[in-house]
Amino acid sequence: MARVFITGSTDGLGLAAARLLVGQGHTVTGHARNERRAQQLRTRLPEAEAVLVGDLSSRKQTISLAEQANAGGPFDAVIHNAGIGYRERAKITTEDGHAHVLAVNVLAPYILTCLMERPRRLVYLSSGMHQGGRGDTHDLDWERRPWNGAQAYSDSKLYDATLAFAVARLWPDVLSNSLEPGWVPTKMGGPGAPDDITQAHVTQAWLAVSDDPEATVSGRYFYHQKEVAPASDSLDTGFQDDLLATLEELTAVPFPRS
C-alpha cells in the first residue's frame, strides 16, 4: 500500500481521488488552503492520515507546506491536483506579485516538486486546454500583455505538462506523468461540462499507485487511463529547460538536477 499526498483535496477531483485511494487501502494525506477548509476535509475524509494547510498562491505558505510534508516522511506518490480555472475576468496579483493563475497552477507545484522529499511517483494535472498554451517563457506573469483568463489557464496547463516531462527526463528514478481529467461538472468545470465525472479522478489515482505496466511509465500524458499525445511544445527539451530556468527565477527556488 502507498502513502499519497494530494494537493487541493477538499472537494472536486482531489477529494474523489482521495476517497478512491483510501477505499483501495492506501494512506492519503490531504491538503487545504486554510484551516477552515482543512476542517471540512477532516469531516469529509476522516480516514485521512493528515491534512496539511497552505495557500498555494503564497510562496511562503507553499514552502511551509513542503516542510510540513517532509516532516511526515517521504511519500510514495504526490498528486499535484490543486488548480484554479479560466474564469478570472481580470488579473489577480498575489502577495508575491505574481498572476494568481500562474502562482497556484504552476509556481506552487514547481516549489513543492523542488522542496519535498522525492517520491517514487509524481502526477501533474493538466487540461485539454493545454493544447492552446503558448510554448515560450516570455511574460509568464502577464505584465506586458492584456489579460486573457482562458489563455492564462491554457498556458498554465501547458507548463504543468512540460514540468512533468522535464522531471521525467532529469529524474530517471521517478515516474513523472501528466494527465487531463476531461471537462467535467466540478466547481471549476461548471454544471454544463459534458465529460464523465465518474472517470475524471480515476487516472490520477491509477498513475499514483497502480502496478499496471501502462501506469509504471514516465514522461507520458494520459486521458482516462489511455496514453494520448500532449502538445508538442511540452516535449521540447529546450522549452523544458527554459521553463525550469524561468520558474527558478520567479520563485528563487532552484531545481535539483541530481
Coordinates of C-alpha atoms in Angstrom, one line a residue:
M1 CA 0.0 0.0 0.0
A2 CA 1.2 3.5 -0.8
R3 CA 1.4 6.8 1.0
V4 CA 0.0 9.5 -1.2
F5 CA -0.2 13.3 -0.9
I6 CA -2.9 15.2 -2.9
T7 CA -2.9 18.9 -3.2
G8 CA -6.3 20.6 -3.4
S9 CA -8.2 17.7 -2.0
T10 CA -11.0 19.5 0.0
D11 CA -13.5 18.9 -2.9
G12 CA -13.9 18.1 -6.5
L13 CA -11.4 15.7 -8.2
G14 CA -8.9 15.8 -5.4
L15 CA -11.4 14.6 -2.8
A16 CA -12.7 12.0 -5.2
A17 CA -9.2 10.7 -5.9
A18 CA -8.5 10.6 -2.1
R19 CA -11.7 8.6 -1.4
L20 CA -10.8 6.2 -4.2
L21 CA -7.3 5.6 -2.8
V22 CA -8.5 5.3 0.8
G23 CA -11.1 2.7 -0.4
Q24 CA -8.2 0.7 -2.0
G25 CA -6.4 0.6 1.3
H26 CA -3.8 3.4 0.6
T27 CA -2.8 6.0 3.1
V28 CA -3.7 9.6 2.0
T29 CA -2.6 12.9 3.3
G30 CA -4.8 15.8 2.1
H31 CA -4.2 19.5 1.6
A32 CA -6.4 22.6 2.2
R33 CA -5.6 26.3 1.6
N34 CA -6.7 27.3 5.1
E35 CA -7.7 25.9 8.4
R36 CA -11.5 26.3 7.7
R37 CA -11.3 24.1 4.6
A38 CA -8.9 21.7 6.4
Q39 CA -11.6 21.1 8.9
Q40 CA -14.1 20.5 6.2
L41 CA -11.8 17.9 4.7
R42 CA -11.3 16.2 8.0
T43 CA -15.1 15.8 8.2
R44 CA -15.4 14.7 4.6
L45 CA -12.5 12.3 4.7
P46 CA -12.0 11.2 8.3
E47 CA -9.7 8.3 7.1
A48 CA -7.1 10.8 6.0
E49 CA -3.7 10.3 7.7
A50 CA -3.3 14.1 8.0
V51 CA -4.5 17.3 6.4
L52 CA -1.7 19.9 5.6
V53 CA -2.5 23.6 5.3
G54 CA -1.0 26.1 3.0
D55 CA -2.3 28.7 0.5
L56 CA -0.6 27.8 -2.8
S57 CA -0.9 31.4 -4.0
S58 CA 1.7 32.3 -1.4
R59 CA 5.4 31.4 -1.9
K60 CA 5.9 31.5 1.9
Q61 CA 3.0 29.2 2.6
T62 CA 3.9 26.8 -0.2
I63 CA 7.4 26.5 1.2
S64 CA 5.8 25.8 4.6
L65 CA 3.6 23.2 3.0
A66 CA 6.7 21.4 1.7
E67 CA 8.2 21.5 5.1
Q68 CA 5.0 20.1 6.7
A69 CA 5.0 17.3 4.1
N70 CA 8.7 16.4 4.7
A71 CA 8.1 16.3 8.5
G72 CA 5.9 13.3 8.0
G73 CA 8.5 11.4 5.9
P74 CA 8.6 10.7 2.2
F75 CA 5.5 9.9 0.2
D76 CA 5.3 7.2 -2.4
A77 CA 3.4 9.5 -4.7
V78 CA 2.4 13.1 -4.9
I79 CA -0.6 14.2 -7.0
H80 CA -0.5 17.9 -8.0
N81 CA -4.2 18.3 -8.3
A82 CA -4.8 21.8 -7.0
G83 CA -5.6 24.4 -9.6
I84 CA -7.8 27.3 -10.5
G85 CA -9.7 27.8 -13.7
Y86 CA -10.1 30.2 -16.5
R87 CA -12.9 32.4 -15.1
E88 CA -10.8 35.2 -13.7
R89 CA -12.0 38.1 -15.8
A90 CA -9.3 40.4 -14.5
K91 CA -5.8 39.7 -13.5
I92 CA -5.4 38.9 -9.8
T93 CA -2.0 39.6 -8.3
T94 CA -0.7 37.6 -5.4
E95 CA 1.2 38.9 -2.3
D96 CA 4.4 38.0 -4.2
G97 CA 3.4 40.0 -7.3
H98 CA 2.5 37.0 -9.5
A99 CA -0.5 36.3 -11.6
H100 CA -2.9 34.2 -9.4
V101 CA -3.4 31.5 -12.0
L102 CA 0.4 31.2 -12.6
A103 CA 1.1 31.1 -8.8
V104 CA -1.4 28.3 -7.9
N105 CA -1.3 26.2 -11.1
V106 CA 2.5 26.4 -11.9
L107 CA 4.7 28.0 -9.3
A108 CA 3.3 26.0 -6.4
P109 CA 3.7 22.6 -7.9
Y110 CA 7.2 23.6 -9.0
I111 CA 8.1 24.7 -5.5
L112 CA 6.7 21.5 -4.0
T113 CA 8.5 19.4 -6.5
C114 CA 11.8 21.0 -5.7
L115 CA 11.5 21.1 -1.9
M116 CA 9.6 18.0 -1.0
E117 CA 11.5 14.7 -0.5
R118 CA 11.5 13.0 -3.8
P119 CA 8.6 10.5 -4.1
R120 CA 8.6 7.5 -6.4
R121 CA 5.8 8.9 -8.5
L122 CA 4.7 12.4 -9.4
V123 CA 1.4 13.2 -11.1
Y124 CA 0.6 16.6 -12.6
L125 CA -3.0 17.6 -13.6
S126 CA -3.1 19.4 -16.9
S127 CA -6.1 20.0 -19.2
G128 CA -7.1 19.6 -22.8
M129 CA -6.8 23.3 -23.0
H130 CA -3.0 23.0 -22.7
Q131 CA -3.0 22.4 -26.4
G132 CA -3.7 26.1 -26.8
G133 CA -0.9 27.2 -24.5
R134 CA 2.0 29.4 -25.6
G135 CA 5.2 27.5 -25.9
D136 CA 7.5 30.2 -24.7
T137 CA 8.5 31.7 -21.3
H138 CA 8.2 35.4 -22.0
D139 CA 5.9 37.3 -19.7
L140 CA 4.5 34.4 -17.7
D141 CA 3.1 36.9 -15.2
W142 CA 1.1 38.9 -17.8
E143 CA 2.9 42.1 -17.0
R144 CA 3.1 43.3 -20.7
R145 CA 0.1 41.5 -22.3
P146 CA -3.6 42.4 -21.8
W147 CA -5.2 39.9 -19.5
N148 CA -6.9 36.9 -21.0
G149 CA -8.1 34.4 -18.4
A150 CA -8.7 31.5 -20.8
Q151 CA -5.2 31.9 -22.3
A152 CA -3.6 32.2 -18.9
Y153 CA -5.2 29.0 -17.9
S154 CA -4.2 27.2 -21.1
D155 CA -0.6 28.4 -20.7
S156 CA -0.5 27.2 -17.1
K157 CA -1.7 23.8 -18.1
L158 CA 0.9 23.6 -20.8
Y159 CA 3.5 24.5 -18.2
D160 CA 2.3 21.7 -15.9
A161 CA 2.7 19.1 -18.6
T162 CA 6.1 20.5 -19.5
L163 CA 7.2 20.4 -15.9
A164 CA 6.1 16.7 -15.6
F165 CA 8.1 15.8 -18.7
A166 CA 11.2 17.8 -17.6
V167 CA 11.1 16.0 -14.2
A168 CA 10.8 12.6 -16.0
R169 CA 13.8 13.4 -18.1
L170 CA 16.0 14.8 -15.3
W171 CA 15.0 12.4 -12.5
P172 CA 15.0 9.0 -14.1
D173 CA 14.4 7.4 -10.7
V174 CA 10.9 9.0 -10.5
L175 CA 7.8 8.1 -12.6
S176 CA 6.5 11.6 -13.6
N177 CA 3.4 11.9 -15.7
S178 CA 0.7 14.3 -16.6
L179 CA -3.0 13.9 -17.5
E180 CA -6.2 15.7 -18.4
P181 CA -9.3 14.6 -16.4
G182 CA -11.7 15.9 -19.0
W183 CA -14.1 18.8 -18.9
V184 CA -16.3 17.6 -16.1
P185 CA -19.1 19.3 -14.0
T186 CA -17.0 20.3 -11.0
K187 CA -16.9 23.7 -9.3
M188 CA -14.1 24.6 -11.8
G189 CA -15.7 23.0 -14.9
G190 CA -19.2 24.3 -14.3
P191 CA -22.6 22.4 -14.4
G192 CA -22.7 22.2 -18.2
A193 CA -19.5 20.3 -18.6
P194 CA -20.0 17.2 -20.8
D195 CA -17.4 14.7 -19.7
D196 CA -17.9 11.7 -17.4
I197 CA -17.4 12.8 -13.8
T198 CA -17.2 9.2 -12.6
Q199 CA -14.0 8.8 -14.7
A200 CA -12.3 12.2 -14.1
H201 CA -10.4 11.3 -10.9
V202 CA -9.5 7.7 -11.7
T203 CA -6.4 8.3 -13.8
Q204 CA -4.6 10.4 -11.3
A205 CA -5.1 7.7 -8.6
W206 CA -4.1 5.0 -11.0
L207 CA -0.9 6.7 -12.0
A208 CA -0.1 7.3 -8.3
V209 CA -0.3 3.6 -7.2
S210 CA -1.0 1.1 -9.9
D211 CA 1.4 -1.6 -10.8
D212 CA -0.1 -2.0 -14.3
P213 CA 2.6 -1.8 -16.9
E214 CA 0.7 1.0 -18.6
A215 CA 0.9 3.1 -15.4
T216 CA 4.5 2.4 -14.5
V217 CA 5.9 4.6 -17.2
S218 CA 7.4 8.1 -17.1
G219 CA 7.1 11.2 -19.3
R220 CA 3.7 10.3 -20.7
Y221 CA 0.4 12.1 -21.0
F222 CA -3.0 10.4 -20.3
Y223 CA -6.7 10.8 -20.6
H224 CA -9.0 8.3 -18.9
Q225 CA -6.1 5.8 -18.4
K226 CA -5.1 5.9 -22.0
E227 CA -1.9 7.4 -23.3
V228 CA -2.6 10.3 -25.7
A229 CA -0.3 12.8 -27.4
P230 CA 0.4 16.0 -25.5
A231 CA 1.1 19.4 -27.1
S232 CA 4.4 19.1 -28.9
D233 CA 5.9 22.1 -27.1
S234 CA 5.7 20.2 -23.8
L235 CA 8.1 17.6 -25.2
D236 CA 10.6 20.1 -26.5
T237 CA 13.7 19.7 -24.2
G238 CA 14.8 23.3 -24.9
F239 CA 11.4 24.6 -23.8
Q240 CA 11.5 22.4 -20.7
D241 CA 14.9 23.8 -19.8
D242 CA 13.7 27.4 -20.4
L243 CA 10.7 26.8 -18.3
L244 CA 12.7 25.4 -15.4
A245 CA 15.1 28.4 -15.5
T246 CA 12.2 30.8 -15.6
L247 CA 10.4 29.2 -12.7
E248 CA 13.6 29.2 -10.7
E249 CA 14.0 32.9 -11.3
L250 CA 10.4 33.7 -10.4
T251 CA 10.4 31.6 -7.2
A252 CA 14.1 31.8 -6.1
V253 CA 13.9 28.0 -5.6
P254 CA 16.5 26.1 -7.6
F255 CA 15.5 22.9 -9.4
P256 CA 17.6 19.9 -8.0
R257 CA 19.1 18.3 -11.1
S258 CA 20.7 15.3 -9.3

